[in-house]
Coordinates of C-alpha atoms in Angstrom, one line a residue:
P1 CA -53.4 48.8 25.6
T2 CA -50.8 47.0 27.8
K3 CA -48.7 49.3 29.9
K4 CA -45.0 49.0 29.6
K5 CA -42.7 49.2 32.6
K6 CA -39.7 51.4 32.6
K7 CA -36.5 49.8 33.8
N8 CA -33.0 51.3 33.6
G9 CA -34.3 54.0 31.3
R10 CA -35.8 51.4 28.9
L11 CA -39.4 50.4 28.2
R12 CA -40.0 46.7 28.5
S13 CA -43.2 44.7 27.9
P14 CA -44.4 42.7 30.9
T15 CA -45.2 39.8 28.5
S16 CA -41.6 39.7 27.2
P17 CA -40.1 36.2 27.5
V18 CA -37.1 37.6 29.2
S19 CA -39.2 38.9 32.0
D20 CA -40.5 35.4 32.7
P21 CA -38.1 33.5 35.0
K22 CA -39.1 30.1 33.6
L23 CA -38.7 31.2 30.0
R24 CA -35.5 32.9 30.9
L25 CA -34.0 29.5 31.9
L26 CA -35.1 28.0 28.5
L27 CA -33.7 30.9 26.5
P28 CA -30.1 29.7 26.3
R29 CA -31.2 26.3 25.2
L30 CA -33.4 27.8 22.5
H31 CA -30.5 30.0 21.3
Q32 CA -28.3 26.9 21.3
Q33 CA -30.8 24.9 19.2
T34 CA -31.2 27.8 16.8
F35 CA -27.5 28.2 16.4
R36 CA -27.1 24.5 15.9
S37 CA -29.7 24.4 13.2
E38 CA -28.2 27.4 11.5
R39 CA -24.8 25.8 11.6
L40 CA -26.1 22.7 10.0
R41 CA -27.9 24.7 7.4
F42 CA -24.7 26.5 6.4
A43 CA -22.7 23.3 6.5
K44 CA -25.2 21.7 4.1
I45 CA -24.9 24.6 1.8
Y46 CA -21.1 24.5 1.9
L47 CA -21.1 20.7 1.3
Q48 CA -23.4 21.1 -1.7
R49 CA -21.1 23.7 -3.2
V50 CA -18.0 21.5 -2.6
L51 CA -19.8 18.6 -4.3
R52 CA -20.7 20.7 -7.3
Q53 CA -17.1 21.7 -7.6
W54 CA -15.9 18.1 -7.4
R55 CA -18.5 17.1 -9.9
F56 CA -16.7 19.2 -12.5
A57 CA -13.2 18.3 -11.3
I58 CA -13.4 14.5 -11.3
P59 CA -14.4 13.6 -14.9
A60 CA -11.7 12.0 -17.1
P61 CA -9.3 14.6 -18.6
S62 CA -10.2 15.9 -22.0
E63 CA -6.6 15.6 -23.2
K64 CA -4.9 12.2 -23.1
I65 CA -1.3 11.9 -22.0
A66 CA 1.0 11.0 -24.8
M67 CA 2.4 7.5 -24.6
Y68 CA 6.1 7.4 -23.5
S69 CA 6.3 11.2 -22.9
P70 CA 7.8 12.6 -19.8
A71 CA 4.3 13.2 -18.4
F72 CA 3.6 9.5 -19.1
Y73 CA 6.6 8.2 -17.1
A74 CA 5.8 10.7 -14.3
A75 CA 2.2 9.4 -14.1
C76 CA 3.3 5.8 -14.0
T77 CA 5.8 6.6 -11.3
A78 CA 3.1 8.4 -9.2
G79 CA 0.7 5.5 -9.8
G80 CA 3.4 3.1 -8.5
I81 CA 3.9 5.1 -5.4
F82 CA 0.2 5.0 -4.5
S83 CA -0.4 1.4 -5.5
C84 CA 2.6 -0.1 -3.6
G85 CA 3.1 2.3 -0.7
L86 CA -0.5 2.4 0.5
T87 CA -1.3 -1.2 0.0
H88 CA 1.8 -2.5 1.8
M89 CA 1.2 -0.1 4.7
A90 CA -2.4 -1.3 5.0
V91 CA -1.3 -4.9 5.5
T92 CA 1.4 -4.1 8.0
P93 CA -0.3 -6.3 10.7
L94 CA -0.2 -9.3 8.4
D95 CA 3.4 -8.6 7.4
L96 CA 4.3 -8.3 11.1
V97 CA 2.9 -11.7 12.0
K98 CA 4.4 -13.3 8.9
C99 CA 7.9 -12.0 9.7
N100 CA 7.7 -13.2 13.3
M101 CA 6.4 -16.6 12.1
Q102 CA 9.5 -16.9 9.9
I103 CA 11.9 -15.8 12.6
N104 CA 10.4 -17.5 15.7
P105 CA 8.1 -20.3 14.6
A106 CA 8.2 -21.9 18.1
K107 CA 6.5 -18.8 19.5
Y108 CA 4.4 -17.8 16.6
K109 CA 2.9 -21.1 15.6
S110 CA 0.0 -20.0 13.5
I111 CA -1.7 -16.9 12.1
T112 CA -4.3 -16.7 14.9
S113 CA -1.9 -17.5 17.7
G114 CA 0.6 -15.0 16.2
F115 CA -2.0 -12.2 16.4
G116 CA -2.8 -13.3 20.0
V117 CA 0.8 -13.1 21.0
L118 CA 1.3 -9.7 19.5
L119 CA -1.9 -8.4 21.1
K120 CA -0.9 -9.7 24.5
E121 CA 2.7 -8.5 24.5
Q122 CA 2.4 -5.2 22.5
G123 CA -1.3 -4.3 22.5
A124 CA -3.3 -3.1 19.5
K125 CA -0.7 -0.4 18.8
G126 CA 1.9 -3.1 18.1
F127 CA 0.1 -4.4 15.1
F128 CA 1.4 -1.4 13.1
R129 CA 5.0 -1.5 14.3
G130 CA 7.2 -0.6 11.4
W131 CA 4.6 1.1 9.3
V132 CA 6.7 4.1 8.4
P133 CA 9.6 2.2 6.8
T134 CA 7.0 0.1 5.1
L135 CA 5.3 3.1 3.6
L136 CA 8.4 4.9 2.5
G137 CA 10.3 1.8 1.3
Y138 CA 7.5 0.3 -0.8
S139 CA 6.6 3.8 -2.1
A140 CA 10.1 4.1 -3.4
Q141 CA 10.0 0.6 -4.8
G142 CA 6.7 1.1 -6.5
A143 CA 7.9 4.3 -8.1
C144 CA 10.9 2.6 -9.6
K145 CA 9.1 -0.6 -10.4
F146 CA 6.2 0.9 -12.5
G147 CA 8.2 3.8 -13.9
F148 CA 11.2 1.9 -15.0
Y149 CA 9.1 -1.0 -16.3
E150 CA 7.4 1.2 -18.8
F151 CA 10.9 2.7 -19.7
F152 CA 12.6 -0.7 -20.2
K153 CA 9.5 -2.2 -22.0
K154 CA 9.8 0.7 -24.6
Y155 CA 13.6 0.4 -24.7
Y156 CA 13.6 -3.4 -25.4
S157 CA 10.8 -3.1 -27.9
D158 CA 12.7 -0.5 -29.9
M159 CA 15.8 -2.7 -29.7
A160 CA 13.9 -5.8 -31.0
G161 CA 12.1 -3.9 -33.8
P162 CA 8.3 -3.9 -34.5
E163 CA 8.2 -7.5 -35.8
F164 CA 10.0 -9.2 -33.0
A165 CA 8.5 -6.9 -30.4
T166 CA 5.1 -8.1 -31.3
K167 CA 6.1 -11.7 -31.7
Y168 CA 8.0 -11.9 -28.4
K169 CA 6.1 -9.4 -26.4
T170 CA 5.9 -11.7 -23.3
L171 CA 9.6 -12.0 -23.2
I172 CA 10.0 -8.2 -23.5
Y173 CA 7.5 -7.8 -20.6
L174 CA 9.5 -10.2 -18.5
A175 CA 12.8 -8.6 -19.3
G176 CA 11.4 -5.1 -18.7
S177 CA 9.9 -6.1 -15.3
A178 CA 13.1 -7.8 -14.2
S179 CA 15.3 -4.9 -15.1
A180 CA 13.0 -2.5 -13.3
E181 CA 12.9 -4.6 -10.2
V182 CA 16.7 -4.7 -9.9
I183 CA 16.7 -0.9 -9.5
A184 CA 13.6 -0.8 -7.3
D185 CA 15.1 -3.2 -4.8
V186 CA 18.1 -1.0 -4.3
A187 CA 15.7 1.7 -3.2
L188 CA 13.8 -0.7 -1.0
C189 CA 16.5 -2.7 0.7
P190 CA 17.7 -0.3 3.4
L191 CA 14.2 0.5 4.6
E192 CA 13.2 -3.2 4.4
A193 CA 16.2 -4.1 6.7
V194 CA 15.2 -1.6 9.3
K195 CA 11.5 -2.6 9.1
V196 CA 12.3 -6.3 9.7
R197 CA 14.6 -5.5 12.6
V198 CA 11.9 -3.2 14.2
Q199 CA 9.2 -5.8 13.7
T200 CA 11.0 -8.9 14.9
Q201 CA 13.1 -7.5 17.8
P202 CA 10.8 -5.7 20.3
G203 CA 12.8 -3.0 22.2
F204 CA 15.2 -2.5 19.3
A205 CA 13.5 0.8 18.2
R206 CA 10.1 2.4 18.1
G207 CA 10.3 3.0 14.3
L208 CA 12.4 4.4 11.5
S209 CA 13.5 7.6 13.2
D210 CA 15.5 5.9 15.9
G211 CA 15.8 2.5 14.2
F212 CA 17.7 3.7 11.2
P213 CA 20.6 5.4 13.0
K214 CA 20.8 2.5 15.5
F215 CA 21.0 0.0 12.7
V216 CA 23.8 2.0 10.9
K217 CA 25.7 2.5 14.2
A218 CA 25.6 -1.3 14.9
E219 CA 26.3 -2.7 11.4
G220 CA 27.3 0.2 9.2
F221 CA 25.8 1.3 5.9
A222 CA 26.8 -2.0 4.3
G223 CA 24.6 -3.8 6.8
L224 CA 21.6 -2.2 5.2
Y225 CA 22.3 -4.1 2.0
K226 CA 23.2 -7.5 3.4
G227 CA 19.8 -8.8 2.3
L228 CA 19.9 -7.3 -1.2
V229 CA 20.8 -10.5 -3.1
P230 CA 18.0 -12.5 -1.4
L231 CA 15.7 -9.5 -1.9
W232 CA 16.4 -9.7 -5.6
G233 CA 15.8 -13.5 -5.4
R234 CA 12.4 -12.7 -3.9
Q235 CA 11.3 -9.7 -5.8
I236 CA 12.5 -10.3 -9.4
P237 CA 10.6 -13.6 -9.8
Y238 CA 7.6 -12.0 -8.0
T239 CA 7.6 -9.0 -10.4
M240 CA 8.1 -11.1 -13.5
M241 CA 5.2 -13.3 -12.5
K242 CA 3.1 -10.3 -11.5
F243 CA 3.3 -8.6 -14.8
A244 CA 3.3 -11.6 -17.1
S245 CA 0.5 -13.6 -15.4
F246 CA -1.7 -10.6 -14.8
E247 CA -2.1 -9.9 -18.5
T248 CA -2.8 -13.5 -19.3
I249 CA -5.3 -14.0 -16.4
V250 CA -7.2 -10.8 -17.3
E251 CA -7.5 -12.0 -21.0
L252 CA -8.9 -15.3 -19.8
I253 CA -11.4 -13.6 -17.5
Y254 CA -12.8 -11.5 -20.4
K255 CA -12.8 -14.5 -22.7
H256 CA -14.5 -17.1 -20.5
A257 CA -16.2 -15.3 -17.6
I258 CA -17.6 -12.1 -19.0
P259 CA -19.8 -12.2 -22.1
A260 CA -19.0 -8.6 -23.3
P261 CA -15.6 -7.3 -24.6
K262 CA -13.5 -5.2 -22.3
E263 CA -14.3 -2.0 -24.3
Q264 CA -18.0 -2.5 -23.7
C265 CA -17.7 -3.0 -19.9
S266 CA -18.1 -0.3 -17.3
K267 CA -15.1 1.2 -15.6
N268 CA -16.2 -0.3 -12.3
L269 CA -16.4 -3.8 -13.9
Q270 CA -13.0 -3.3 -15.5
L271 CA -11.5 -2.3 -12.1
G272 CA -13.1 -5.4 -10.5
V273 CA -11.5 -7.6 -13.2
S274 CA -8.2 -5.9 -12.5
F275 CA -8.4 -6.7 -8.8
A276 CA -9.5 -10.3 -9.4
G277 CA -6.7 -10.9 -12.0
G278 CA -4.2 -9.3 -9.7
Y279 CA -5.3 -11.4 -6.7
I280 CA -4.9 -14.6 -8.7
A281 CA -1.5 -13.5 -10.0
G282 CA -0.5 -12.6 -6.5
V283 CA -1.0 -16.2 -5.3
F284 CA 1.4 -17.4 -7.9
C285 CA 3.8 -14.6 -7.0
A286 CA 3.8 -15.6 -3.4
I287 CA 4.6 -19.2 -4.1
V288 CA 7.4 -18.4 -6.5
S289 CA 9.1 -15.8 -4.3
H290 CA 8.5 -17.3 -0.8
P291 CA 11.9 -19.2 -0.3
A292 CA 13.8 -15.9 -0.9
D293 CA 11.4 -14.1 1.4
N294 CA 12.3 -16.4 4.3
L295 CA 16.0 -15.8 3.6
V296 CA 15.4 -12.0 3.6
S297 CA 13.7 -12.1 7.0
F298 CA 16.4 -14.4 8.4
L299 CA 19.3 -12.2 7.2
N300 CA 17.8 -8.9 8.2
N301 CA 17.1 -10.3 11.7
A302 CA 20.6 -11.8 12.2
K303 CA 22.8 -9.5 14.2
G304 CA 26.3 -8.6 12.9
A305 CA 25.8 -10.4 9.6
T306 CA 28.1 -9.4 6.7
A307 CA 26.7 -8.2 3.5
G308 CA 26.2 -10.9 0.9
G309 CA 27.9 -13.7 2.9
I310 CA 27.5 -17.1 1.2
Y311 CA 28.2 -18.8 4.6
L312 CA 25.3 -16.9 6.1
L313 CA 23.0 -18.0 3.3
L314 CA 24.0 -21.6 3.9
Q315 CA 23.4 -21.2 7.6
A316 CA 20.0 -19.8 6.9
V317 CA 19.1 -22.7 4.7
K318 CA 20.4 -25.2 7.2
Q319 CA 18.5 -23.7 10.1
L320 CA 15.2 -23.3 8.1
G321 CA 15.5 -26.6 6.3
L322 CA 14.3 -27.1 2.7
W323 CA 10.7 -27.7 3.8
G324 CA 10.7 -24.7 6.1
L325 CA 12.3 -22.6 3.4
F326 CA 9.4 -23.2 1.0
T327 CA 6.5 -23.4 3.5
R328 CA 7.2 -21.5 6.7
G329 CA 4.7 -18.6 6.7
L330 CA 3.4 -19.4 3.2
P331 CA -0.4 -19.5 3.9
L332 CA -0.3 -16.1 5.5
R333 CA 1.9 -14.7 2.7
I334 CA -0.5 -16.0 0.0
V335 CA -3.3 -14.1 1.7
M336 CA -1.2 -11.0 2.0
I337 CA 0.4 -11.0 -1.4
G338 CA -2.8 -11.9 -3.2
T339 CA -4.6 -9.0 -1.5
L340 CA -1.7 -6.7 -2.1
T341 CA -1.3 -7.5 -5.8
G342 CA -5.0 -7.3 -6.5
A343 CA -5.3 -4.0 -4.7
Q344 CA -2.1 -2.7 -6.5
W345 CA -3.5 -3.4 -10.0
G346 CA -6.9 -1.9 -9.0
I347 CA -5.3 1.3 -7.7
Y348 CA -2.9 1.6 -10.6
D349 CA -5.5 1.1 -13.2
A350 CA -7.8 3.6 -11.5
F351 CA -5.1 6.1 -11.3
K352 CA -4.2 5.7 -15.0
V353 CA -7.9 6.3 -15.9
F354 CA -7.9 9.4 -13.6
V355 CA -4.9 11.0 -15.2
G356 CA -5.9 10.2 -18.8
L357 CA -3.9 7.1 -19.7

């Protein structure tokens, strides 16, 4: 038998790896590899458990939410927050270039040159300038838009009665969407004003936290709403077109492009149709609302402008010109609004399926 050497009162085998200097150098690495493999194994087990839990949590709710109940309006409001806030924040770089093309067309001559100017002057970080007021403003607008739309649609349908509500449902949808947008823009307008000022005047402020008090100090609280009337002029036609055209386009897609009825299509296909219909509707929305969008950008960028001044509106039209009023920044806005509207309908419909609507 191999004799064991006694060291520090303990018996140790001469063939022990620790006693070998070469193996002693490798031992920490072996321990590290063993620890890493064990850590990966436990992480894999944990991930499998999490996925098993999610597998039981994700399926559609067993109980449907009652139509026009408080839970129904709350769900529509939450869906509006997600669909509008997240999508507008995601296209902040496009919105930034679009606003600067409207305000300073001599410097921002095209989409590509606009991105180049921003990258050169502000760096990659500058592409998301104003994302906080964008997220908060359009989240508030989306909550009011979708929540109040469902409320006014029900209210006007009850006023008209079952017969007329069915016969003139498109008019009811238009009236409901317009009424909802009036309220939604009151929530959006202050944050939109700060957003445009931050995006089009470098050095004015870093974002909402310092831009909002600086804006109020310079122009007062009334200055936050100086672009409200043009904002209504932009958003009300946009929202009416958004809701009315979307329903018609989706019906045409299912009628002429897809051989199976909607009820027989998979959820993924239905969401794809919602995105496609929303994108096409967004193109029409952009064209209809673009002149007012130019006015909103002009007014919110003008220093010391008074709220609702007719003279200022005339000055804006004179400076932009009729052709510029309808076309300046339009191609980029078509891309942006088409993507936004398509994504909004896709997210909104997916959220409704998730909560049981």
